[in-house]
mmCIF file of C-alpha atoms in Angstrom:
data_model
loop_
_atom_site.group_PDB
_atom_site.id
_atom_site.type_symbol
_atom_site.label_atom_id
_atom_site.label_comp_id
_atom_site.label_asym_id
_atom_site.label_seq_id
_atom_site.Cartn_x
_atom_site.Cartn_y
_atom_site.Cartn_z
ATOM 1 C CA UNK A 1 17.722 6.142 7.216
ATOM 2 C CA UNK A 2 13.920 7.388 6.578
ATOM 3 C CA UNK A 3 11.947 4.274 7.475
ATOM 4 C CA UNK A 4 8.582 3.467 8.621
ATOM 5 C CA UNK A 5 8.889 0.850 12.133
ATOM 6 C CA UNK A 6 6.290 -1.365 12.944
ATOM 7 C CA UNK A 7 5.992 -3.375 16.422
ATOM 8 C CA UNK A 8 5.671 -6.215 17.167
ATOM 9 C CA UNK A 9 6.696 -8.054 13.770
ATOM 10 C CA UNK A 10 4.959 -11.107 14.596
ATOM 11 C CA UNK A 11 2.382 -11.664 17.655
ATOM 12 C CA UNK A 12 -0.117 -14.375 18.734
ATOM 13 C CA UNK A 13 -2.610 -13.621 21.285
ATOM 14 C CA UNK A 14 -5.822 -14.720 22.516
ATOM 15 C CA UNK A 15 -9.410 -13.715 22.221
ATOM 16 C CA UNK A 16 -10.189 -10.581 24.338
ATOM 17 C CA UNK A 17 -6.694 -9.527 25.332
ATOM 18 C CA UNK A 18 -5.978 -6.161 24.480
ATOM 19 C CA UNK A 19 -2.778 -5.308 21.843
ATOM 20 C CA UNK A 20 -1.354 -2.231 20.537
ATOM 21 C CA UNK A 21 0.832 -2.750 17.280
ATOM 22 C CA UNK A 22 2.988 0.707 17.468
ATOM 23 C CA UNK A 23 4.228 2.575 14.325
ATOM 24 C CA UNK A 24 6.638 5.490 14.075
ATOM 25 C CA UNK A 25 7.898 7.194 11.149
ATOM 26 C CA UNK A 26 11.030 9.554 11.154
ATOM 27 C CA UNK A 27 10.323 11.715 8.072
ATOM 28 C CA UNK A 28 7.899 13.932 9.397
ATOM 29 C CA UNK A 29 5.448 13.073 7.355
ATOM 30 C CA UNK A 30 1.834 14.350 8.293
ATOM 31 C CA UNK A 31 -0.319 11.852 6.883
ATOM 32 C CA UNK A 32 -0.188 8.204 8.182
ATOM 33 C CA UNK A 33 -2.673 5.358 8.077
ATOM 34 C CA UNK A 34 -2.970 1.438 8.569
ATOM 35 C CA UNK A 35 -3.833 -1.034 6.753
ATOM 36 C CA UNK A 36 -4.694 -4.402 6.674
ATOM 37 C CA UNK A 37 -3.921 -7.360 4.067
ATOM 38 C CA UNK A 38 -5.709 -10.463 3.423
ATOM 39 C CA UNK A 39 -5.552 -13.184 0.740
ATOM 40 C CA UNK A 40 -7.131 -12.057 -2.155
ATOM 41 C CA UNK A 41 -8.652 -8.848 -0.608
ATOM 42 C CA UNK A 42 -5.835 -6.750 -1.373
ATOM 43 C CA UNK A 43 -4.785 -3.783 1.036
ATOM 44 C CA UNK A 44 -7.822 -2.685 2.566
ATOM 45 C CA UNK A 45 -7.935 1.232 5.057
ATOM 46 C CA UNK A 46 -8.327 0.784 8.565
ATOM 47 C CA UNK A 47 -7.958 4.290 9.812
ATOM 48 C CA UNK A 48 -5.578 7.042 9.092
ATOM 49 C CA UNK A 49 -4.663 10.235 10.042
ATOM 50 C CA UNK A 50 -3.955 13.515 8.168
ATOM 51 C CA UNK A 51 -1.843 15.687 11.128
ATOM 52 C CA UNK A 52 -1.520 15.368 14.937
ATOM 53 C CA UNK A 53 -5.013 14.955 16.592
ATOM 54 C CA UNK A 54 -6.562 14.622 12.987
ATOM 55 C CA UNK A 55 -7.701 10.593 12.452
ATOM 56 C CA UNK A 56 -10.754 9.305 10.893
ATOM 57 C CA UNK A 57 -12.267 6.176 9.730
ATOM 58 C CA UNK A 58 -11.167 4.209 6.712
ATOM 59 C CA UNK A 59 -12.837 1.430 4.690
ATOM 60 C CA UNK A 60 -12.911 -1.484 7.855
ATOM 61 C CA UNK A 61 -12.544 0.745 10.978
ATOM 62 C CA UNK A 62 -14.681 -1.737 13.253
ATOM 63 C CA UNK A 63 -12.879 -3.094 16.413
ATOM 64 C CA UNK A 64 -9.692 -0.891 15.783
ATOM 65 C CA UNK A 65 -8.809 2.178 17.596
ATOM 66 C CA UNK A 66 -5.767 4.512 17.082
ATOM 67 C CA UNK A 67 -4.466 8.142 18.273
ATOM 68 C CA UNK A 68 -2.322 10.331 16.744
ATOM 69 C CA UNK A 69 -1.257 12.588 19.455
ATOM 70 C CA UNK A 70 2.994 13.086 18.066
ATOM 71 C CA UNK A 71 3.540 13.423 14.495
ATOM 72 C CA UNK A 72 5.975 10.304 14.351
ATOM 73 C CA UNK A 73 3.839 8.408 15.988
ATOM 74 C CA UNK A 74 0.368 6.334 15.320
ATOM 75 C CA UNK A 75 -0.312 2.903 17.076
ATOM 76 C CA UNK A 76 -3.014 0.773 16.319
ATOM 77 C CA UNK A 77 -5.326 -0.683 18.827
ATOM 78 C CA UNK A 78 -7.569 -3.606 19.104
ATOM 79 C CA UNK A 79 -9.502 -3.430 22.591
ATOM 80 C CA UNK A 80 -10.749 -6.916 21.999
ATOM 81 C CA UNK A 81 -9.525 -8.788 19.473
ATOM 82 C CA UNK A 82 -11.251 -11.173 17.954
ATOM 83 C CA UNK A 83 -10.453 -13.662 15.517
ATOM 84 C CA UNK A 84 -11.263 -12.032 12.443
ATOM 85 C CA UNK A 85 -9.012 -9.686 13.140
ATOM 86 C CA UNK A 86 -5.910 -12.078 12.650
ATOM 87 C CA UNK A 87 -4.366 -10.474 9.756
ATOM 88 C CA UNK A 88 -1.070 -8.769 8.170
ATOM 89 C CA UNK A 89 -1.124 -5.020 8.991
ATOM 90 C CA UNK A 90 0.788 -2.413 7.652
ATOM 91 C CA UNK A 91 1.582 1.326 8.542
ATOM 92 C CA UNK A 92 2.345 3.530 6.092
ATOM 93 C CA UNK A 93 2.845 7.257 5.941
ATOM 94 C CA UNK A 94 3.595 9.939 3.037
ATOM 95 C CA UNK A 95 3.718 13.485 2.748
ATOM 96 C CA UNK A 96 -0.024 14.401 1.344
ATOM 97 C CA UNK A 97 -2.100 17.357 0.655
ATOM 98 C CA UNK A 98 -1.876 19.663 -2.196
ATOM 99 C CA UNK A 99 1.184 19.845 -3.756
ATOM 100 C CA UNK A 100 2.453 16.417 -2.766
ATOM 101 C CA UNK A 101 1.587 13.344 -4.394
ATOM 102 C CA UNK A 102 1.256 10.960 -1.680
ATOM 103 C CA UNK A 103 3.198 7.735 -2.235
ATOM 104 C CA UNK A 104 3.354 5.996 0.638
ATOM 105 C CA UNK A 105 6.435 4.248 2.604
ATOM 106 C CA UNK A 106 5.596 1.151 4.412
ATOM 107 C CA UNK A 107 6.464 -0.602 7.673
ATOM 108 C CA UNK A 108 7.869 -4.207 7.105
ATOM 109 C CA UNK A 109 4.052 -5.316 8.347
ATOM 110 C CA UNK A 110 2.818 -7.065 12.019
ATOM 111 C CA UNK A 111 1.266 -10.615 11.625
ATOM 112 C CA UNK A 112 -1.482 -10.577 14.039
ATOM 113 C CA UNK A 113 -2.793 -14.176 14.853
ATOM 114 C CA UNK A 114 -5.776 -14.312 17.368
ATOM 115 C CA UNK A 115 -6.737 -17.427 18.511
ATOM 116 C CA UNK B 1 -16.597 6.617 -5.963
ATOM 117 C CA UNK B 2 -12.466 5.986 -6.929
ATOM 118 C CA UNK B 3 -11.604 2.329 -7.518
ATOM 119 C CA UNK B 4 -8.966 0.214 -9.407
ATOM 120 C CA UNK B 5 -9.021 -3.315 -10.713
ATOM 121 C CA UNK B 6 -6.209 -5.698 -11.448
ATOM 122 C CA UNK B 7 -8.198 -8.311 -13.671
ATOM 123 C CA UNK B 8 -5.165 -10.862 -13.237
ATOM 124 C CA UNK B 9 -4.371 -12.535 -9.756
ATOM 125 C CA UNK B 10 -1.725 -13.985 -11.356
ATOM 126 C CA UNK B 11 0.829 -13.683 -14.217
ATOM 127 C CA UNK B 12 3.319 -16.048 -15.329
ATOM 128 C CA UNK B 13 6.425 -15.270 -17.393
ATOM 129 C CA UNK B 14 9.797 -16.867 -18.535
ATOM 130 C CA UNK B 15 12.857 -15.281 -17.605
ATOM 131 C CA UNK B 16 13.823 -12.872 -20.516
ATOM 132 C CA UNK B 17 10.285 -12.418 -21.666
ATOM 133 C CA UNK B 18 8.316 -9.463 -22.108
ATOM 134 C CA UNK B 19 6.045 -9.163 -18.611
ATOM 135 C CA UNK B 20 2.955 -6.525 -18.493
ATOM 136 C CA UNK B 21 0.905 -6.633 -15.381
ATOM 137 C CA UNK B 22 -2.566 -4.672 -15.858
ATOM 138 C CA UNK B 23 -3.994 -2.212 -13.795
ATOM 139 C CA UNK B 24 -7.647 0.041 -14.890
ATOM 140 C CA UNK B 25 -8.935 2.527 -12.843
ATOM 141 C CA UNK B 26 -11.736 4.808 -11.908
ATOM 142 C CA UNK B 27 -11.503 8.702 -10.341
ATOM 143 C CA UNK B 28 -13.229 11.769 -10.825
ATOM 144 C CA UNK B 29 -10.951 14.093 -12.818
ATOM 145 C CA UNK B 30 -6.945 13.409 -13.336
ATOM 146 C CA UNK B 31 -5.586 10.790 -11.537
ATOM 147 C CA UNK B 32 -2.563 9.836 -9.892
ATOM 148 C CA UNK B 33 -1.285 6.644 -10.705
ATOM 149 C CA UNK B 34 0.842 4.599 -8.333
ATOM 150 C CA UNK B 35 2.891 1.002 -8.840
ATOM 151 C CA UNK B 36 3.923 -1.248 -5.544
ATOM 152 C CA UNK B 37 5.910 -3.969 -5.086
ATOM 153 C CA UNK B 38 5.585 -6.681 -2.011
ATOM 154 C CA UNK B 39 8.586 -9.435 -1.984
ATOM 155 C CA UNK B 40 8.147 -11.931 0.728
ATOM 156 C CA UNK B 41 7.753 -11.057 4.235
ATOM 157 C CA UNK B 42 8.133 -7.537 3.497
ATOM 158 C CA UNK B 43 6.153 -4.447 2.910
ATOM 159 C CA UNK B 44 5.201 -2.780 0.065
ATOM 160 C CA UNK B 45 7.747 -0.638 -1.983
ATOM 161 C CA UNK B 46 7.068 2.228 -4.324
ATOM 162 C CA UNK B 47 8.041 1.677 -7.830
ATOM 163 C CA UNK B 48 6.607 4.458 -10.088
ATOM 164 C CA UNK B 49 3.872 7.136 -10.247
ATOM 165 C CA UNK B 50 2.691 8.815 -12.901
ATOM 166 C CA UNK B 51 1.805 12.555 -12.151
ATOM 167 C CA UNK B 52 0.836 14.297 -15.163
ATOM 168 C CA UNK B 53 3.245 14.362 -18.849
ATOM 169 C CA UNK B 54 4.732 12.001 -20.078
ATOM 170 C CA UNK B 55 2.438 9.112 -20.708
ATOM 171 C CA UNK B 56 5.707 6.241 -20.089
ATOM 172 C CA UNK B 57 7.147 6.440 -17.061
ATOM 173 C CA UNK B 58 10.111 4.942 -15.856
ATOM 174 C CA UNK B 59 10.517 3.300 -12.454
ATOM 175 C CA UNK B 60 12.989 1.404 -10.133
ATOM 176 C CA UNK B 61 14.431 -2.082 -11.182
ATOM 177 C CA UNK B 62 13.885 -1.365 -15.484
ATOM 178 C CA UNK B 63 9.903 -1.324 -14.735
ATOM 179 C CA UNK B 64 8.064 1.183 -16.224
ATOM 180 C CA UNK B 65 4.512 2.031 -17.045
ATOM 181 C CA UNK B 66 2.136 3.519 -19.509
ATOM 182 C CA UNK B 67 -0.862 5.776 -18.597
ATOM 183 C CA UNK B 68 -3.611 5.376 -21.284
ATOM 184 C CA UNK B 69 -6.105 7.909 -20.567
ATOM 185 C CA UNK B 70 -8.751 7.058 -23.340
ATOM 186 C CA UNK B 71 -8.689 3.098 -22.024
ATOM 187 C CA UNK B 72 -8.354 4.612 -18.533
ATOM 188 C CA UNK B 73 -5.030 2.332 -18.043
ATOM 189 C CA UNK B 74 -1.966 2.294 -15.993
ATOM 190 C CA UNK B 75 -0.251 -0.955 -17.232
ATOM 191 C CA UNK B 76 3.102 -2.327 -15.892
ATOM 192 C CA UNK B 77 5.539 -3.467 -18.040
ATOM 193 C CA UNK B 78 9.669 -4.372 -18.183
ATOM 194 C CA UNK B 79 10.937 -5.652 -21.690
ATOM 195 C CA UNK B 80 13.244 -8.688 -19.865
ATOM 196 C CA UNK B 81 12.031 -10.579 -17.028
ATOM 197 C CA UNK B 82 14.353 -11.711 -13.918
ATOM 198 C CA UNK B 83 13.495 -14.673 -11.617
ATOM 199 C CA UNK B 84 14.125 -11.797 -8.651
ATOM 200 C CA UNK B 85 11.257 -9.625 -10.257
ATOM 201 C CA UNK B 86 8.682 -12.718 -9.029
ATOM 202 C CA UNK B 87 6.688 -10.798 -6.125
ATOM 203 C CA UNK B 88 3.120 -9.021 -5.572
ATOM 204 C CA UNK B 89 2.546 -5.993 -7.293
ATOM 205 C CA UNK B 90 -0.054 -3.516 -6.349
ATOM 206 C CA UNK B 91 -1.821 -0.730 -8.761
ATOM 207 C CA UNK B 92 -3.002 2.332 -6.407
ATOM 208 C CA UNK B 93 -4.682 5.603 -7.286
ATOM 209 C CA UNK B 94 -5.772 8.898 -6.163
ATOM 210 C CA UNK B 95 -7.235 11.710 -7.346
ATOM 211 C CA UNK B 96 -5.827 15.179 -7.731
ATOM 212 C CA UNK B 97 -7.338 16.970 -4.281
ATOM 213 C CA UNK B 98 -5.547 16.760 -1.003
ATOM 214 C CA UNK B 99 -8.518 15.067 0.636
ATOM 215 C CA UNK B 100 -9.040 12.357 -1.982
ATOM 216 C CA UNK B 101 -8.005 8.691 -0.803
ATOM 217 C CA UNK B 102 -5.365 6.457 -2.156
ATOM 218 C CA UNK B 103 -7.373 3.325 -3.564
ATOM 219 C CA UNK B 104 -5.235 0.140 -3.611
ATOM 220 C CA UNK B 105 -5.796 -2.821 -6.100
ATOM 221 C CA UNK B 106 -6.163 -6.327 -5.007
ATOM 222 C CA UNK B 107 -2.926 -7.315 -6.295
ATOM 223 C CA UNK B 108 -0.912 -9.594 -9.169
ATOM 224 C CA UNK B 109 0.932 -12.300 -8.302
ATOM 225 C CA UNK B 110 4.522 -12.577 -10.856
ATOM 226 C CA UNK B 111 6.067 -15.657 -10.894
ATOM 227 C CA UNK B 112 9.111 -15.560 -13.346
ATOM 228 C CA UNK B 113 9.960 -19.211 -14.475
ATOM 229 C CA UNK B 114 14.047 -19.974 -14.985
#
C-alpha cells in the first residue's frame, strides 16, 4: 500500500530535549516536505526537499532541522524545542517537477506538545 | 508572490443541500489548482486538481469543482450534502514550473447538519 508514515503519532516532551519526528514514504517520490498546522493558520512549509541531499527552507524554517540523505526517508528535527513549537506536523511527499503535477500524499500527522 | 484565500472559516449546510466551499487564488501564469480534505485525527487527502481543460472537474466522494479563470476561482461544490462530508477542506495552488511552491489555504470548516 503507497503510504506516507509518520513517527511518533503523538509525543509530549519538555523544553530543551531534543526529538526527531521520522517520515518515510514508499513511492519513490523525490520531493518531500513538512509541514506544520495550527488553528486558524492553515498548513504552513517548514522545510522540504526536492531529491536526496537537496532540502531548503520553507515559510517557518526557524528551530527545525531535517536531512534528506535516502529518498524514502526525511525526519524532522527540533534541537531544542521550545514551546511554540507544540504543534500538528505533517509529512507529505509527491512526485514534482515538470511534467508532474505535484499533489501531495500525507502522513496521518505527529502532535508535538512541548511543555 | 502565489497565495490563496478561503474567505469562509466555516460553512454550514443541511444534509441534502447544495454545499460550495470557496477558494480564490493568486499565481503568475496558469495555475494548478488543488482540493484537500482533513477528517478528524487524520491527514489531509487529495480530492481533485484541476490541470488545464475542462473548467468542472470531478473528484472523489461526488465533489467536484469549477475553475473560473476571469474571477480567478477554484470553488468546491457537491449538489447533495452527507453528514460524513463534515471535515476541513483545504484549497492549494501552484504554478506551472517545477520549482514553483504549492501554496495551501487556511482552511473551511463543513459541518453538515442531519
Amino acid at each position: 500500500e503507497a503510504q506516507v508514515t509518520q513517527n511518533p503519532r503523538y509525543l509530549i516532551t519538555v523544553t530543551g530535549k531534543k526529538l526527531t519526528v521520522t517520515c518515510s514514504q514508499n513511492m519513490n517520490h523525490e520531493y518531500m516536505s513538512w509541514y506544520r498546522q495550527d488553528p486558524g493558520l492553515g498548513l504552513r512549509q517548514i522545510y522540504y526537499s526536492m531529491n536526496v541531499e537537496a532540502t531548503d527552507k520553507g515559510d517557518v524554517p526557524e528551530g527545525y532541522k531535517v536531512s534528506r540523505k535516502e529518498k524514502r526517508n526525511f525526519p524532522l528535527i527540533l534541537e531544542s524545542p521550545s514551546p511554540n513549537q507544540t504543534s500538528l506536523y505533517f509529512c507529505a511527499s509527491s512526485l514534482f517537477g515538470t511534467g508532474h503535477t505535484g499533489e501531495l500524499f500525507f502522513g496521518e500527522g505527529s502532535r508535538l506538545t512541548v511543555l | 508572490a502565489q497565495s490563496v484565500a478561503q474567505p469562509e472559516d466555516q460553512v454550514n449546510v443541511a444534509e441534502g443541500n447544495p454545499l460550495t466551499v470557496k477558494c480564490t487564488y493568486s499565481v503568475s501564469g496558469n495555475p494548478y489548482l488543488f482540493w484537500y480534505v482533513q477528517y478528524p485525527n487524520r491527514g489531509l487527502q487529495f480530492l481533485l486538481k484541476y490541470i488545464t481543460g475542462d473548467n468542472l472537474v470531478k473528484g472523489s466522494y461526488g465533489f467536484e469543482a469549477e475553475f473560473n479563470k476571469s474571477q480567478t476561482s477554484f470553488h468546491l461544490k457537491k449538489p447533495s450534502a452527507l453528514v460524513s462530508d463534515s471535515a476541513l477542506y483545504f484549497c492549494a495552488v501552484r504554478g506551472y514550473s517545477s520549482a514553483s511552491k504549492i501554496i495551501f489555504g487556511s482552511g473551511t470548516r463543513l459541518s453538515i447538519r442531519p
